[in-house]
Amino acid sequence: MNEKTEKVSVIVPIYNTEKYLKQCIDSILNQSYKVIEIILIDDGSTDSSGSICNYYRDRCENILCIHEENGGLVKARKTGIRFASGKYIVFVDSDDYIENNFIEELVLHISVSDAEFVHSGFTICNDKEERIIVECQEVVYNLQSIESKSKFIRDFFSHGKLGLTPSIWSKIFQKEFIKDCYEKVPIDQQYGEDIICLLSCIEKANKVKLINKALYNYRVREESLSHTGKGKYLKSEMGLLKSLITFFDGSELGLFLQDELYGYLVQRIGNILNNIATPNFYIPNFYFKDIRKLYHNRIVLYGAGKVGMDYYRQFSVYRTIDIVLWIDKKYMLYNLDYFEISPVNSIVSCVFDYVVIAVSSIDTSLEIKQELIRNGVEEQKILWDTPCKYIQSSL
């Protein structure tokens, strides 16, 4: 096949991941697609990561190893892009790993579809060997018009129904395309940088393809779940908000997405205040309208996103509402100190009166409802309604 002749540059930014780095590099070396170069960017690691990079460089002709002073993820990725010689670029985080057909599948789809980038599903895993498969739609999006781009971003931000993550891992990009898009990410944007990059990609792309195969393994590390210092967190969030506003101010997309940007900024500002204030301080965005129906009942809460967090706080102030279980498909991503998020199958052994689905999208709620029914939950015990908002957009 002709696509086999095209070189793929795999960029791996590395900082103190000695525990996982060998598995990461081995998974790239073991790819069924062999026309690759691996660019290891050691971002000033203080553990043995640099030595591990040198070990592989000395034994593999297709590995380039670059050692830099610590400058952050964005700088490391930009260095990798600068040295890349392949037609396509793939990013792999150094604590993650990929399935052996990851690159072969993505090259096939990007070459056949002529898309600027292709996104695959992925698997969330942790050190306990727990795994969650995150699927996405199998679809090609044509984004030639500003209206189609706006709808794509609206669906991504407002509903999350595309199955597209804001990450740049689990994707393959045409080299010149991602080079131009990533250049727009500020060098000091070490928090939320992938959101800025993805918006730039959508703005520039004519075609994007999603494939429903979980080929990338994203690792959730316990240390990465711990709370960041409030000062650093505040600075990071404010930097991201500034970058988002700058992006939309300089883009025609801003004219079409004022409501979405406003709502997203309000949500993140609320998150900032909630995280830097005292433990008893909280600004909710959503509430469950038919609260009286839950009085004197045992409740399972399905969904640990923003809606779920707000519902939990709303329900927990009522002594007559007993939250017996809180579940989410991506339960491993949450490490709350006040309630344990459990896998969805935990509901099988739980005694309850109602399941409250805490999502904003009606399409997602219907999918969850069907899933619950298949797992033996009676339909009359499943509750969902469009979440009510405390703060309404006036734009």
Short mmCIF file of N, CA and C in Angstrom, two decimals, residues 148-233:
data_model
loop_
_atom_site.label_atom_id
_atom_site.label_comp_id
_atom_site.label_asym_id
_atom_site.label_seq_id
_atom_site.Cartn_x
_atom_site.Cartn_y
_atom_site.Cartn_z
N SER A 148 -19.98 25.54 9.48
CA SER A 148 -19.73 24.15 9.86
C SER A 148 -18.68 24.05 10.96
N LYS A 149 -17.68 24.93 10.90
CA LYS A 149 -16.67 24.95 11.95
C LYS A 149 -17.28 25.37 13.28
N SER A 150 -18.16 26.37 13.23
CA SER A 150 -18.81 26.86 14.45
C SER A 150 -19.67 25.78 15.07
N LYS A 151 -20.42 25.05 14.23
CA LYS A 151 -21.26 23.97 14.76
C LYS A 151 -20.41 22.87 15.37
N PHE A 152 -19.29 22.57 14.74
CA PHE A 152 -18.38 21.55 15.25
C PHE A 152 -17.89 21.94 16.64
N ILE A 153 -17.44 23.17 16.80
CA ILE A 153 -16.96 23.64 18.10
C ILE A 153 -18.10 23.71 19.11
N ARG A 154 -19.28 24.13 18.65
CA ARG A 154 -20.44 24.23 19.54
C ARG A 154 -20.79 22.86 20.10
N ASP A 155 -20.80 21.85 19.23
CA ASP A 155 -21.09 20.49 19.69
C ASP A 155 -20.01 19.99 20.64
N PHE A 156 -18.77 20.34 20.35
CA PHE A 156 -17.66 19.90 21.19
C PHE A 156 -17.72 20.53 22.58
N PHE A 157 -17.90 21.86 22.64
CA PHE A 157 -17.90 22.56 23.92
C PHE A 157 -19.19 22.36 24.69
N SER A 158 -20.32 22.45 23.99
CA SER A 158 -21.61 22.49 24.69
C SER A 158 -22.11 21.11 25.08
N HIS A 159 -21.81 20.13 24.28
CA HIS A 159 -22.43 18.82 24.52
C HIS A 159 -21.42 17.70 24.70
N GLY A 160 -20.21 17.87 24.16
CA GLY A 160 -19.22 16.81 24.26
C GLY A 160 -19.65 15.55 23.55
N LYS A 161 -20.56 15.68 22.58
CA LYS A 161 -21.15 14.48 21.98
C LYS A 161 -20.33 13.93 20.81
N LEU A 162 -19.27 14.63 20.42
CA LEU A 162 -18.50 14.17 19.28
C LEU A 162 -17.57 13.01 19.64
N GLY A 163 -17.22 12.89 20.91
CA GLY A 163 -16.22 11.91 21.29
C GLY A 163 -14.82 12.40 21.00
N LEU A 164 -14.68 13.69 20.69
CA LEU A 164 -13.38 14.29 20.41
C LEU A 164 -12.82 14.92 21.68
N THR A 165 -11.59 14.56 22.03
CA THR A 165 -10.97 15.13 23.21
C THR A 165 -10.16 16.36 22.83
N PRO A 166 -9.95 17.30 23.76
CA PRO A 166 -9.12 18.47 23.44
C PRO A 166 -7.63 18.15 23.44
N SER A 167 -7.27 16.92 23.67
CA SER A 167 -5.87 16.53 23.67
C SER A 167 -5.34 16.47 22.24
N ILE A 168 -3.99 16.49 22.10
CA ILE A 168 -3.43 16.23 20.78
C ILE A 168 -2.82 14.83 20.70
N TRP A 169 -2.87 14.07 21.80
CA TRP A 169 -2.59 12.64 21.70
C TRP A 169 -3.84 11.95 21.16
N SER A 170 -3.70 10.71 20.77
CA SER A 170 -4.76 9.90 20.12
C SER A 170 -5.14 10.46 18.76
N LYS A 171 -4.23 11.22 18.15
CA LYS A 171 -4.49 11.82 16.83
C LYS A 171 -3.26 11.71 15.95
N ILE A 172 -3.48 11.82 14.64
CA ILE A 172 -2.40 11.97 13.68
C ILE A 172 -2.68 13.22 12.86
N PHE A 173 -1.64 13.99 12.60
CA PHE A 173 -1.78 15.26 11.90
C PHE A 173 -0.89 15.29 10.66
N GLN A 174 -1.34 15.99 9.63
CA GLN A 174 -0.43 16.35 8.56
C GLN A 174 0.60 17.32 9.14
N LYS A 175 1.86 17.12 8.82
CA LYS A 175 2.93 17.86 9.49
C LYS A 175 2.80 19.37 9.35
N GLU A 176 2.68 19.87 8.14
CA GLU A 176 2.64 21.31 7.93
C GLU A 176 1.42 21.93 8.60
N PHE A 177 0.35 21.16 8.65
CA PHE A 177 -0.89 21.63 9.28
C PHE A 177 -0.69 21.84 10.78
N ILE A 178 -0.19 20.83 11.48
CA ILE A 178 -0.03 20.95 12.93
C ILE A 178 1.10 21.92 13.27
N LYS A 179 2.08 22.03 12.40
CA LYS A 179 3.16 23.00 12.62
C LYS A 179 2.60 24.41 12.70
N ASP A 180 1.70 24.75 11.77
CA ASP A 180 1.09 26.08 11.76
C ASP A 180 0.17 26.28 12.95
N CYS A 181 -0.63 25.25 13.27
CA CYS A 181 -1.61 25.38 14.36
C CYS A 181 -0.93 25.47 15.72
N TYR A 182 0.09 24.62 15.95
CA TYR A 182 0.72 24.60 17.27
C TYR A 182 1.55 25.85 17.50
N GLU A 183 1.93 26.51 16.43
CA GLU A 183 2.70 27.75 16.56
C GLU A 183 1.88 28.82 17.27
N LYS A 184 0.56 28.70 17.22
CA LYS A 184 -0.33 29.68 17.84
C LYS A 184 -0.45 29.49 19.36
N VAL A 185 0.05 28.36 19.86
CA VAL A 185 -0.02 28.10 21.30
C VAL A 185 1.12 28.86 21.98
N PRO A 186 0.81 29.74 22.93
CA PRO A 186 1.87 30.50 23.62
C PRO A 186 2.86 29.55 24.31
N ILE A 187 4.13 29.89 24.28
CA ILE A 187 5.17 29.03 24.82
C ILE A 187 5.00 28.82 26.32
N ASP A 188 4.39 29.81 27.01
CA ASP A 188 4.21 29.69 28.45
C ASP A 188 2.83 29.14 28.82
N GLN A 189 2.08 28.65 27.83
CA GLN A 189 0.74 28.09 28.08
C GLN A 189 0.89 26.63 28.47
N GLN A 190 1.16 26.38 29.75
CA GLN A 190 1.39 25.02 30.22
C GLN A 190 0.13 24.36 30.77
N TYR A 191 -0.98 25.04 30.67
CA TYR A 191 -2.24 24.55 31.24
C TYR A 191 -3.35 24.79 30.21
N GLY A 192 -4.00 23.72 29.78
CA GLY A 192 -5.07 23.87 28.78
C GLY A 192 -4.54 24.16 27.39
N GLU A 193 -3.23 23.90 27.18
CA GLU A 193 -2.62 24.24 25.89
C GLU A 193 -3.25 23.48 24.73
N ASP A 194 -3.73 22.25 25.00
CA ASP A 194 -4.31 21.45 23.92
C ASP A 194 -5.63 22.03 23.44
N ILE A 195 -6.37 22.73 24.32
CA ILE A 195 -7.62 23.36 23.90
C ILE A 195 -7.33 24.44 22.86
N ILE A 196 -6.31 25.26 23.13
CA ILE A 196 -5.93 26.31 22.19
C ILE A 196 -5.51 25.69 20.86
N CYS A 197 -4.71 24.63 20.93
CA CYS A 197 -4.25 23.98 19.71
C CYS A 197 -5.42 23.39 18.92
N LEU A 198 -6.33 22.70 19.60
CA LEU A 198 -7.45 22.08 18.90
C LEU A 198 -8.34 23.12 18.23
N LEU A 199 -8.58 24.25 18.91
CA LEU A 199 -9.37 25.31 18.29
C LEU A 199 -8.69 25.83 17.03
N SER A 200 -7.38 25.99 17.08
CA SER A 200 -6.64 26.42 15.90
C SER A 200 -6.76 25.39 14.77
N CYS A 201 -6.72 24.11 15.15
CA CYS A 201 -6.86 23.04 14.15
C CYS A 201 -8.23 23.08 13.48
N ILE A 202 -9.27 23.24 14.27
CA ILE A 202 -10.63 23.29 13.72
C ILE A 202 -10.80 24.51 12.82
N GLU A 203 -10.23 25.63 13.24
CA GLU A 203 -10.32 26.86 12.45
C GLU A 203 -9.66 26.68 11.08
N LYS A 204 -8.55 25.95 11.03
CA LYS A 204 -7.76 25.82 9.81
C LYS A 204 -8.18 24.62 8.95
N ALA A 205 -8.77 23.59 9.56
CA ALA A 205 -9.04 22.33 8.85
C ALA A 205 -10.20 22.45 7.87
N ASN A 206 -10.10 21.67 6.80
CA ASN A 206 -11.21 21.49 5.86
C ASN A 206 -11.94 20.17 6.12
N LYS A 207 -11.21 19.22 6.70
CA LYS A 207 -11.80 17.90 6.91
C LYS A 207 -11.16 17.25 8.14
N VAL A 208 -11.99 16.65 8.99
CA VAL A 208 -11.53 15.94 10.19
C VAL A 208 -12.21 14.58 10.22
N LYS A 209 -11.45 13.56 10.55
CA LYS A 209 -12.05 12.22 10.62
C LYS A 209 -11.90 11.65 12.03
N LEU A 210 -12.96 11.00 12.50
CA LEU A 210 -12.94 10.30 13.78
C LEU A 210 -13.14 8.82 13.52
N ILE A 211 -12.37 7.96 14.18
CA ILE A 211 -12.52 6.51 14.02
C ILE A 211 -12.81 5.89 15.38
N ASN A 212 -13.68 4.91 15.38
CA ASN A 212 -14.15 4.32 16.62
C ASN A 212 -13.33 3.08 16.98
N LYS A 213 -12.04 3.30 17.20
CA LYS A 213 -11.16 2.24 17.66
C LYS A 213 -10.31 2.80 18.79
N ALA A 214 -10.26 2.08 19.90
CA ALA A 214 -9.50 2.55 21.06
C ALA A 214 -8.06 2.06 20.92
N LEU A 215 -7.20 2.93 20.39
CA LEU A 215 -5.83 2.54 20.04
C LEU A 215 -4.77 3.24 20.88
N TYR A 216 -5.18 4.22 21.67
CA TYR A 216 -4.25 4.96 22.52
C TYR A 216 -4.60 4.68 23.98
N ASN A 217 -3.58 4.47 24.81
CA ASN A 217 -3.80 4.19 26.22
C ASN A 217 -3.34 5.37 27.07
N TYR A 218 -4.32 6.06 27.62
CA TYR A 218 -4.07 7.26 28.43
C TYR A 218 -4.02 6.87 29.89
N ARG A 219 -2.90 7.13 30.54
CA ARG A 219 -2.70 6.70 31.91
C ARG A 219 -3.07 7.82 32.90
N VAL A 220 -3.90 7.48 33.86
CA VAL A 220 -4.21 8.39 34.97
C VAL A 220 -3.31 8.02 36.13
N ARG A 221 -2.46 8.96 36.52
CA ARG A 221 -1.53 8.72 37.62
C ARG A 221 -2.05 9.36 38.89
N GLU A 222 -1.87 8.66 39.99
CA GLU A 222 -2.38 9.15 41.27
C GLU A 222 -1.80 10.51 41.61
N GLU A 223 -0.50 10.69 41.35
CA GLU A 223 0.13 11.97 41.72
C GLU A 223 -0.41 13.12 40.88
N SER A 224 -0.92 12.81 39.67
CA SER A 224 -1.44 13.88 38.83
C SER A 224 -2.83 14.31 39.25
N LEU A 225 -3.45 13.51 40.14
CA LEU A 225 -4.80 13.84 40.62
C LEU A 225 -4.77 14.72 41.86
N SER A 226 -3.62 14.91 42.46
CA SER A 226 -3.54 15.72 43.66
C SER A 226 -3.76 17.18 43.34
N HIS A 227 -4.16 17.96 44.33
CA HIS A 227 -4.49 19.36 44.11
C HIS A 227 -3.24 20.21 43.88
N THR A 228 -3.31 21.07 42.90
CA THR A 228 -2.23 22.02 42.63
C THR A 228 -2.33 23.16 43.64
N GLY A 229 -1.20 23.78 43.97
CA GLY A 229 -1.23 24.93 44.85
C GLY A 229 -2.15 26.01 44.30
N LYS A 230 -2.85 26.71 45.20
CA LYS A 230 -3.87 27.67 44.76
C LYS A 230 -3.29 28.78 43.91
N GLY A 231 -2.10 29.27 44.27
CA GLY A 231 -1.49 30.34 43.50
C GLY A 231 -1.17 29.91 42.08
N LYS A 232 -0.57 28.74 41.95
CA LYS A 232 -0.21 28.22 40.63
C LYS A 232 -1.47 27.90 39.83
N TYR A 233 -2.47 27.33 40.50
CA TYR A 233 -3.72 27.01 39.82
C TYR A 233 -4.40 28.26 39.28
#
